[in-house]
PDB file of C-alpha atoms and ligand atoms in Angstrom:
ATOM      1  CA  MET A   1     -15.858  12.904   4.089  1.00 98.00           C
ATOM      2  CA  LEU A   2     -19.608  12.496   4.291  1.00 98.00           C
ATOM      3  CA  GLU A   3     -19.967  15.214   6.909  1.00 98.00           C
ATOM      4  CA  GLU A   4     -18.005  17.661   4.736  1.00 98.00           C
ATOM      5  CA  LEU A   5     -20.188  16.648   1.809  1.00 97.00           C
ATOM      6  CA  GLY A   6     -23.409  17.408   3.662  1.00 96.00           C
ATOM      7  CA  GLU A   7     -25.334  14.576   2.008  1.00 95.00           C
ATOM      8  CA  PRO A   8     -27.483  12.199   4.071  1.00 96.00           C
ATOM      9  CA  TYR A   9     -25.801   8.878   4.788  1.00 97.00           C
ATOM     10  CA  GLU A  10     -26.101   5.784   6.910  1.00 97.00           C
ATOM     11  CA  LEU A  11     -23.213   4.272   8.862  1.00 95.00           C
ATOM     12  CA  ARG A  12     -23.100   0.511   9.098  1.00 94.00           C
ATOM     13  CA  TYR A  13     -21.147  -1.005  11.936  1.00 92.00           C
ATOM     14  CA  VAL A  14     -18.906  -3.948  11.068  1.00 93.00           C
ATOM     15  CA  ASP A  15     -17.538  -5.767  14.092  1.00 92.00           C
ATOM     16  CA  MET A  16     -13.969  -6.582  13.119  1.00 93.00           C
ATOM     17  CA  GLN A  17     -13.220  -8.164  16.471  1.00 90.00           C
ATOM     18  CA  ALA A  18     -15.957 -10.675  15.698  1.00 94.00           C
ATOM     19  CA  GLY A  19     -14.515 -11.132  12.206  1.00 96.00           C
ATOM     20  CA  GLU A  20     -17.550  -9.715  10.419  1.00 96.00           C
ATOM     21  CA  HIS A  21     -15.306  -8.157   7.763  1.00 97.00           C
ATOM     22  CA  LEU A  22     -14.118 -11.654   6.817  1.00 97.00           C
ATOM     23  CA  ARG A  23     -17.601 -12.900   5.967  1.00 97.00           C
ATOM     24  CA  ASP A  24     -18.728 -13.544   2.392  1.00 97.00           C
ATOM     25  CA  GLU A  25     -21.142 -10.629   2.489  1.00 94.00           C
ATOM     26  CA  HIS A  26     -18.314  -8.168   3.067  1.00 95.00           C
ATOM     27  CA  ARG A  27     -15.861 -10.016   0.858  1.00 96.00           C
ATOM     28  CA  ALA A  28     -18.327  -9.500  -2.018  1.00 96.00           C
ATOM     29  CA  ARG A  29     -18.049  -5.755  -1.446  1.00 96.00           C
ATOM     30  CA  ASN A  30     -14.273  -5.711  -1.113  1.00 96.00           C
ATOM     31  CA  ARG A  31     -12.121  -8.708  -1.983  1.00 97.00           C
ATOM     32  CA  MET A  32      -9.449  -7.262   0.322  1.00 96.00           C
ATOM     33  CA  MET A  33     -11.969  -7.673   3.148  1.00 97.00           C
ATOM     34  CA  LYS A  34     -10.940  -4.320   4.553  1.00 97.00           C
ATOM     35  CA  LEU A  35     -12.897  -1.261   5.625  1.00 97.00           C
ATOM     36  CA  PRO A  36     -14.071   1.317   4.818  1.00 97.00           C
ATOM     37  CA  VAL A  37     -16.391   0.549   1.930  1.00 98.00           C
ATOM     38  CA  LEU A  38     -18.908   2.975   0.451  1.00 98.00           C
ATOM     39  CA  GLU A  39     -22.148   1.818  -1.119  1.00 98.00           C
ATOM     40  CA  ASP A  40     -23.994   4.372  -3.224  1.00 98.00           C
ATOM     41  CA  GLY A  41     -26.841   2.759  -5.119  1.00 97.00           C
ATOM     42  CA  GLU A  42     -25.208   0.185  -7.383  1.00 97.00           C
ATOM     43  CA  THR A  43     -21.777   1.698  -6.936  1.00 98.00           C
ATOM     44  CA  ILE A  44     -19.378   0.151  -4.461  1.00 98.00           C
ATOM     45  CA  VAL A  45     -16.088   1.897  -3.717  1.00 98.00           C
ATOM     46  CA  SER A  46     -13.277   0.727  -1.462  1.00 98.00           C
ATOM     47  CA  GLU A  47      -9.897   2.359  -0.765  1.00 98.00           C
ATOM     48  CA  THR A  48     -10.242   5.504   1.321  1.00 98.00           C
ATOM     49  CA  ALA A  49      -8.748   7.920  -1.203  1.00 98.00           C
ATOM     50  CA  ALA A  50     -10.916   6.516  -4.000  1.00 98.00           C
ATOM     51  CA  ILE A  51     -14.000   6.952  -1.811  1.00 98.00           C
ATOM     52  CA  GLY A  52     -13.095  10.603  -1.259  1.00 98.00           C
ATOM     53  CA  VAL A  53     -12.434  11.303  -4.933  1.00 98.00           C
ATOM     54  CA  TYR A  54     -15.670   9.531  -5.898  1.00 98.00           C
ATOM     55  CA  LEU A  55     -17.802  11.437  -3.389  1.00 98.00           C
ATOM     56  CA  ALA A  56     -16.354  14.854  -4.193  1.00 98.00           C
ATOM     57  CA  ASP A  57     -16.717  14.391  -7.963  1.00 98.00           C
ATOM     58  CA  ARG A  58     -20.196  12.940  -7.663  1.00 98.00           C
ATOM     59  CA  TYR A  59     -21.685  15.276  -5.057  1.00 98.00           C
ATOM     60  CA  ALA A  60     -19.475  18.344  -4.651  1.00 98.00           C
ATOM     61  CA  LEU A  61     -17.764  19.030  -7.973  1.00 98.00           C
ATOM     62  CA  GLY A  62     -16.664  22.651  -8.022  1.00 98.00           C
ATOM     63  CA  ARG A  63     -16.801  22.803  -4.218  1.00 98.00           C
ATOM     64  CA  LEU A  64     -14.810  19.981  -2.585  1.00 98.00           C
ATOM     65  CA  ALA A  65     -13.241  18.962  -5.930  1.00 98.00           C
ATOM     66  CA  PRO A  66     -12.054  21.459  -8.538  1.00 98.00           C
ATOM     67  CA  ALA A  67     -14.068  21.212 -11.781  1.00 98.00           C
ATOM     68  CA  LEU A  68     -12.586  19.067 -14.571  1.00 98.00           C
ATOM     69  CA  ASP A  69     -11.304  22.127 -16.457  1.00 98.00           C
ATOM     70  CA  ASP A  70     -10.048  23.948 -13.359  1.00 98.00           C
ATOM     71  CA  PRO A  71      -6.214  24.284 -13.376  1.00 98.00           C
ATOM     72  CA  ALA A  72      -6.261  23.514  -9.620  1.00 98.00           C
ATOM     73  CA  ARG A  73      -7.395  19.976 -10.402  1.00 98.00           C
ATOM     74  CA  GLY A  74      -3.825  18.842 -11.030  1.00 98.00           C
ATOM     75  CA  ALA A  75      -2.636  19.791  -7.557  1.00 98.00           C
ATOM     76  CA  TYR A  76      -5.873  18.471  -6.089  1.00 98.00           C
ATOM     77  CA  LEU A  77      -5.450  15.008  -7.607  1.00 98.00           C
ATOM     78  CA  ARG A  78      -1.778  14.987  -6.739  1.00 98.00           C
ATOM     79  CA  TRP A  79      -2.518  15.360  -3.027  1.00 98.00           C
ATOM     80  CA  CYS A  80      -5.398  12.873  -3.099  1.00 98.00           C
ATOM     81  CA  PHE A  81      -3.030  10.218  -4.468  1.00 98.00           C
ATOM     82  CA  TYR A  82      -0.030  11.336  -2.427  1.00 98.00           C
ATOM     83  CA  SER A  83      -1.822  10.256   0.724  1.00 98.00           C
ATOM     84  CA  PRO A  84      -2.048   6.458   0.176  1.00 98.00           C
ATOM     85  CA  SER A  85       0.793   6.008  -2.291  1.00 98.00           C
ATOM     86  CA  VAL A  86       3.477   8.166  -0.695  1.00 98.00           C
ATOM     87  CA  LEU A  87       2.715   9.549   2.769  1.00 98.00           C
ATOM     88  CA  GLU A  88       1.123   6.464   4.298  1.00 98.00           C
ATOM     89  CA  ILE A  89       3.775   4.083   2.983  1.00 98.00           C
ATOM     90  CA  ALA A  90       6.681   6.344   3.954  1.00 98.00           C
ATOM     91  CA  CYS A  91       5.357   6.604   7.526  1.00 98.00           C
ATOM     92  CA  MET A  92       4.833   2.851   7.664  1.00 98.00           C
ATOM     93  CA  ALA A  93       8.336   2.210   6.322  1.00 98.00           C
ATOM     94  CA  LYS A  94       9.888   4.565   8.857  1.00 97.00           C
ATOM     95  CA  SER A  95       7.993   3.298  11.887  1.00 97.00           C
ATOM     96  CA  SER A  96       8.545  -0.354  10.925  1.00 97.00           C
ATOM     97  CA  GLY A  97      12.243   0.142  10.172  1.00 98.00           C
ATOM     98  CA  TRP A  98      11.963  -1.119   6.589  1.00 97.00           C
ATOM     99  CA  LYS A  99      15.250  -1.334   4.740  1.00 97.00           C
ATOM    100  CA  TYR A 100      14.918  -0.018   1.185  1.00 97.00           C
ATOM    101  CA  SER A 101      16.566   2.255  -1.312  1.00 97.00           C
ATOM    102  CA  PRO A 102      14.583   5.540  -1.580  1.00 97.00           C
ATOM    103  CA  GLY A 103      15.620   5.903  -5.221  1.00 97.00           C
ATOM    104  CA  GLN A 104      13.998   2.584  -6.054  1.00 97.00           C
ATOM    105  CA  ALA A 105      10.832   3.083  -4.036  1.00 97.00           C
ATOM    106  CA  GLY A 106       8.052   5.220  -5.502  1.00 96.00           C
ATOM    107  CA  PHE A 107       7.495   6.942  -2.164  1.00 97.00           C
ATOM    108  CA  GLY A 108      11.168   7.885  -1.670  1.00 98.00           C
ATOM    109  CA  SER A 109      12.529   8.791   1.724  1.00 98.00           C
ATOM    110  CA  TYR A 110      10.449   9.647   4.778  1.00 98.00           C
ATOM    111  CA  GLU A 111      12.499  12.835   5.267  1.00 97.00           C
ATOM    112  CA  ASN A 112      11.739  14.049   1.755  1.00 97.00           C
ATOM    113  CA  VAL A 113       8.050  13.217   2.119  1.00 97.00           C
ATOM    114  CA  VAL A 114       7.799  15.229   5.340  1.00 97.00           C
ATOM    115  CA  ALA A 115       9.782  18.147   3.874  1.00 97.00           C
ATOM    116  CA  THR A 116       7.536  18.152   0.782  1.00 97.00           C
ATOM    117  CA  LEU A 117       4.446  18.279   2.946  1.00 97.00           C
ATOM    118  CA  GLU A 118       5.890  21.007   5.153  1.00 97.00           C
ATOM    119  CA  ASP A 119       6.584  23.121   2.045  1.00 97.00           C
ATOM    120  CA  ALA A 120       3.112  22.456   0.663  1.00 97.00           C
ATOM    121  CA  LEU A 121       1.474  23.587   3.899  1.00 97.00           C
ATOM    122  CA  ALA A 122       3.698  26.620   4.519  1.00 96.00           C
ATOM    123  CA  ALA A 123       1.283  29.085   2.887  1.00 95.00           C
ATOM    124  CA  GLY A 124      -1.834  27.326   4.146  1.00 90.00           C
ATOM    125  CA  PRO A 125      -4.301  27.101   5.545  1.00 98.00           C
ATOM    126  CA  TRP A 126      -5.069  24.156   3.217  1.00 98.00           C
ATOM    127  CA  LEU A 127      -3.256  22.168   0.555  1.00 98.00           C
ATOM    128  CA  LEU A 128      -4.767  24.390  -2.158  1.00 98.00           C
ATOM    129  CA  GLY A 129      -4.292  27.592  -0.165  1.00 98.00           C
ATOM    130  CA  GLU A 130      -7.528  29.237   0.900  1.00 98.00           C
ATOM    131  CA  ARG A 131      -9.545  26.512  -0.739  1.00 98.00           C
ATOM    132  CA  PHE A 132     -10.501  23.503   1.400  1.00 98.00           C
ATOM    133  CA  THR A 133     -11.010  20.373  -0.705  1.00 98.00           C
ATOM    134  CA  MET A 134     -11.499  16.647  -0.376  1.00 98.00           C
ATOM    135  CA  ALA A 135      -7.700  16.352  -0.711  1.00 98.00           C
ATOM    136  CA  ASP A 136      -7.513  17.841   2.804  1.00 98.00           C
ATOM    137  CA  VAL A 137      -9.960  15.265   4.106  1.00 98.00           C
ATOM    138  CA  ILE A 138      -8.041  12.401   2.475  1.00 98.00           C
ATOM    139  CA  LEU A 139      -4.478  13.487   3.193  1.00 98.00           C
ATOM    140  CA  GLY A 140      -5.442  15.273   6.402  1.00 98.00           C
ATOM    141  CA  GLY A 141      -7.015  12.056   7.663  1.00 98.00           C
ATOM    142  CA  THR A 142      -3.756  10.215   7.049  1.00 98.00           C
ATOM    143  CA  VAL A 143      -1.756  12.983   8.737  1.00 98.00           C
ATOM    144  CA  ARG A 144      -3.953  12.913  11.828  1.00 97.00           C
ATOM    145  CA  TRP A 145      -3.902   9.112  11.976  1.00 97.00           C
ATOM    146  CA  MET A 146      -0.109   8.956  11.649  1.00 98.00           C
ATOM    147  CA  LEU A 147       0.364  11.655  14.282  1.00 97.00           C
ATOM    148  CA  ARG A 148      -1.958   9.848  16.657  1.00 96.00           C
ATOM    149  CA  PHE A 149       0.094   6.667  16.439  1.00 96.00           C
ATOM    150  CA  ASP A 150       3.474   8.479  16.476  1.00 97.00           C
ATOM    151  CA  MET A 151       4.228   7.382  12.936  1.00 97.00           C
ATOM    152  CA  LEU A 152       4.778  10.966  11.771  1.00 97.00           C
ATOM    153  CA  GLU A 153       6.727  13.718  13.493  1.00 92.00           C
ATOM    154  CA  PRO A 154       4.742  16.940  13.387  1.00 84.00           C
ATOM    155  CA  GLY A 155       6.783  19.653  11.708  1.00 86.00           C
ATOM    156  CA  GLU A 156       5.599  23.208  12.356  1.00 91.00           C
ATOM    157  CA  HIS A 157       3.159  23.386   9.441  1.00 97.00           C
ATOM    158  CA  ILE A 158       1.982  19.784   9.631  1.00 97.00           C
ATOM    159  CA  GLY A 159       1.151  20.180  13.329  1.00 96.00           C
ATOM    160  CA  GLU A 160      -0.840  23.375  12.781  1.00 97.00           C
ATOM    161  CA  TYR A 161      -2.604  21.817   9.803  1.00 98.00           C
ATOM    162  CA  ALA A 162      -3.680  18.829  11.902  1.00 97.00           C
ATOM    163  CA  GLU A 163      -5.091  21.182  14.542  1.00 97.00           C
ATOM    164  CA  ARG A 164      -7.000  23.205  11.943  1.00 98.00           C
ATOM    165  CA  LEU A 165      -8.492  20.003  10.559  1.00 98.00           C
ATOM    166  CA  GLY A 166      -9.602  18.947  14.023  1.00 97.00           C
ATOM    167  CA  GLU A 167     -11.413  22.259  14.472  1.00 98.00           C
ATOM    168  CA  ARG A 168     -13.618  21.825  11.410  1.00 98.00           C
ATOM    169  CA  PRO A 169     -17.278  21.398  12.386  1.00 98.00           C
ATOM    170  CA  ALA A 170     -17.637  18.436  10.005  1.00 98.00           C
ATOM    171  CA  ASN A 171     -14.674  16.718  11.647  1.00 97.00           C
ATOM    172  CA  GLN A 172     -16.143  17.328  15.083  1.00 98.00           C
ATOM    173  CA  ARG A 173     -19.540  15.967  14.034  1.00 98.00           C
ATOM    174  CA  ALA A 174     -17.871  12.828  12.652  1.00 96.00           C
ATOM    175  CA  GLN A 175     -15.803  12.485  15.822  1.00 95.00           C
ATOM    176  CA  ALA A 176     -18.929  12.784  17.958  1.00 97.00           C
ATOM    177  CA  LYS A 177     -20.577   9.996  15.949  1.00 96.00           C
ATOM    178  CA  ASN A 178     -17.517   7.789  16.371  1.00 93.00           C
ATOM    179  CA  ASP A 179     -17.357   8.541  20.089  1.00 94.00           C
ATOM    180  CA  ALA A 180     -21.035   7.633  20.470  1.00 95.00           C
ATOM    181  CA  ILE A 181     -20.423   4.274  18.765  1.00 93.00           C
ATOM    182  CA  VAL A 182     -17.408   3.614  20.992  1.00 92.00           C
ATOM    183  CA  GLN A 183     -19.508   4.440  24.055  1.00 94.00           C
ATOM    184  CA  GLU A 184     -22.577   2.519  22.943  1.00 93.00           C
ATOM    185  CA  ARG A 185     -20.623  -0.652  22.186  1.00 91.00           C
ATOM    186  CA  GLY A 186     -18.202  -0.436  25.077  1.00 89.00           C
ATOM    187  CA  LEU A 187     -15.174  -0.279  22.771  1.00 88.00           C
ATOM    188  CA  THR A 188     -11.791   1.146  23.597  1.00 79.00           C
ATOM    189  CA  ARG A 189     -10.029   3.597  21.308  1.00 66.00           C
ATOM    190  CA  GLY A 190      -6.646   2.539  19.946  1.00 60.00           C
TER     191      GLY A 190
HETATM  192  N1  GSH B   1      -5.996   0.574   1.674  1.00 81.20           N
HETATM  193  C1  GSH B   1      -7.171   0.634   2.518  1.00 81.20           C
HETATM  194  C2  GSH B   1      -6.747   0.253   3.908  1.00 81.20           C
HETATM  195  C3  GSH B   1      -7.882   0.209   4.853  1.00 81.20           C
HETATM  196  C4  GSH B   1      -7.499  -0.414   6.180  1.00 81.20           C
HETATM  197  O1  GSH B   1      -6.336  -0.430   6.560  1.00 81.20           O
HETATM  198  N2  GSH B   1      -8.504  -0.902   6.890  1.00 81.20           N
HETATM  199  C5  GSH B   1      -8.309  -1.572   8.140  1.00 81.20           C
HETATM  200  C6  GSH B   1      -9.060  -0.837   9.243  1.00 81.20           C
HETATM  201  S1  GSH B   1      -8.495   0.797   9.461  1.00 81.20           S
HETATM  202  C7  GSH B   1      -8.952  -2.940   8.044  1.00 81.20           C
HETATM  203  O2  GSH B   1      -9.962  -3.109   7.382  1.00 81.20           O
HETATM  204  N3  GSH B   1      -8.358  -3.953   8.715  1.00 81.20           N
HETATM  205  C8  GSH B   1      -8.931  -5.255   8.832  1.00 81.20           C
HETATM  206  C9  GSH B   1      -8.058  -6.357   8.305  1.00 81.20           C
HETATM  207  O3  GSH B   1      -7.114  -6.071   7.553  1.00 81.20           O
HETATM  208  O4  GSH B   1      -8.338  -7.501   8.643  1.00 81.20           O
HETATM  209  C10 GSH B   1      -7.794   2.020   2.469  1.00 81.20           C
HETATM  210  O5  GSH B   1      -7.093   2.982   2.176  1.00 81.20           O
HETATM  211  O6  GSH B   1      -8.998   2.152   2.691  1.00 81.20           O
END
């Protein structure tokens, strides 16, 4: 997100294996004690999708987020929220073998979620067509994560979309920073 934004930022390493995320200092930032958390002056934002929406509105309105009066904003917000509230949960439900009634669950069936995403990406290259937005970073991040852990089967369009996302210079810069941290700290990638 921050690489796509192009604003200066500082990464802070939190050693979860050492339980640093469970300390009071981090708990004060996010009562859930989870990562990531963004600090921007006095503003603290947790929840990945909320961080993306915040950053795009605050620093890239009209570029990575459609302006408030832009008709594309509806679709944009829809995909930003679809990621944590529908796609992520449906993949988790499927891979964990949850028993539930799709009509009673807000995220419905995994099959319908995947088909909806396939349809949305058919025209491409991005969720809003030619326009790349923070919705692609948010939902695209979930897609790539789920594919990596075999929690999502790549349909034709989803697979190509994930590859396109991986080719973005901002994504590659972020990946290089992550790889350097992994190397520097002798971590293994899950
Ligand atoms: N709903 C959160 C989930 C974040 C999340 O799952 N974070 C994991 C790391 S990827 C975490 O902090 N796990 C530590 C723990 O739960 O103890 C979001 O969307 O940001």
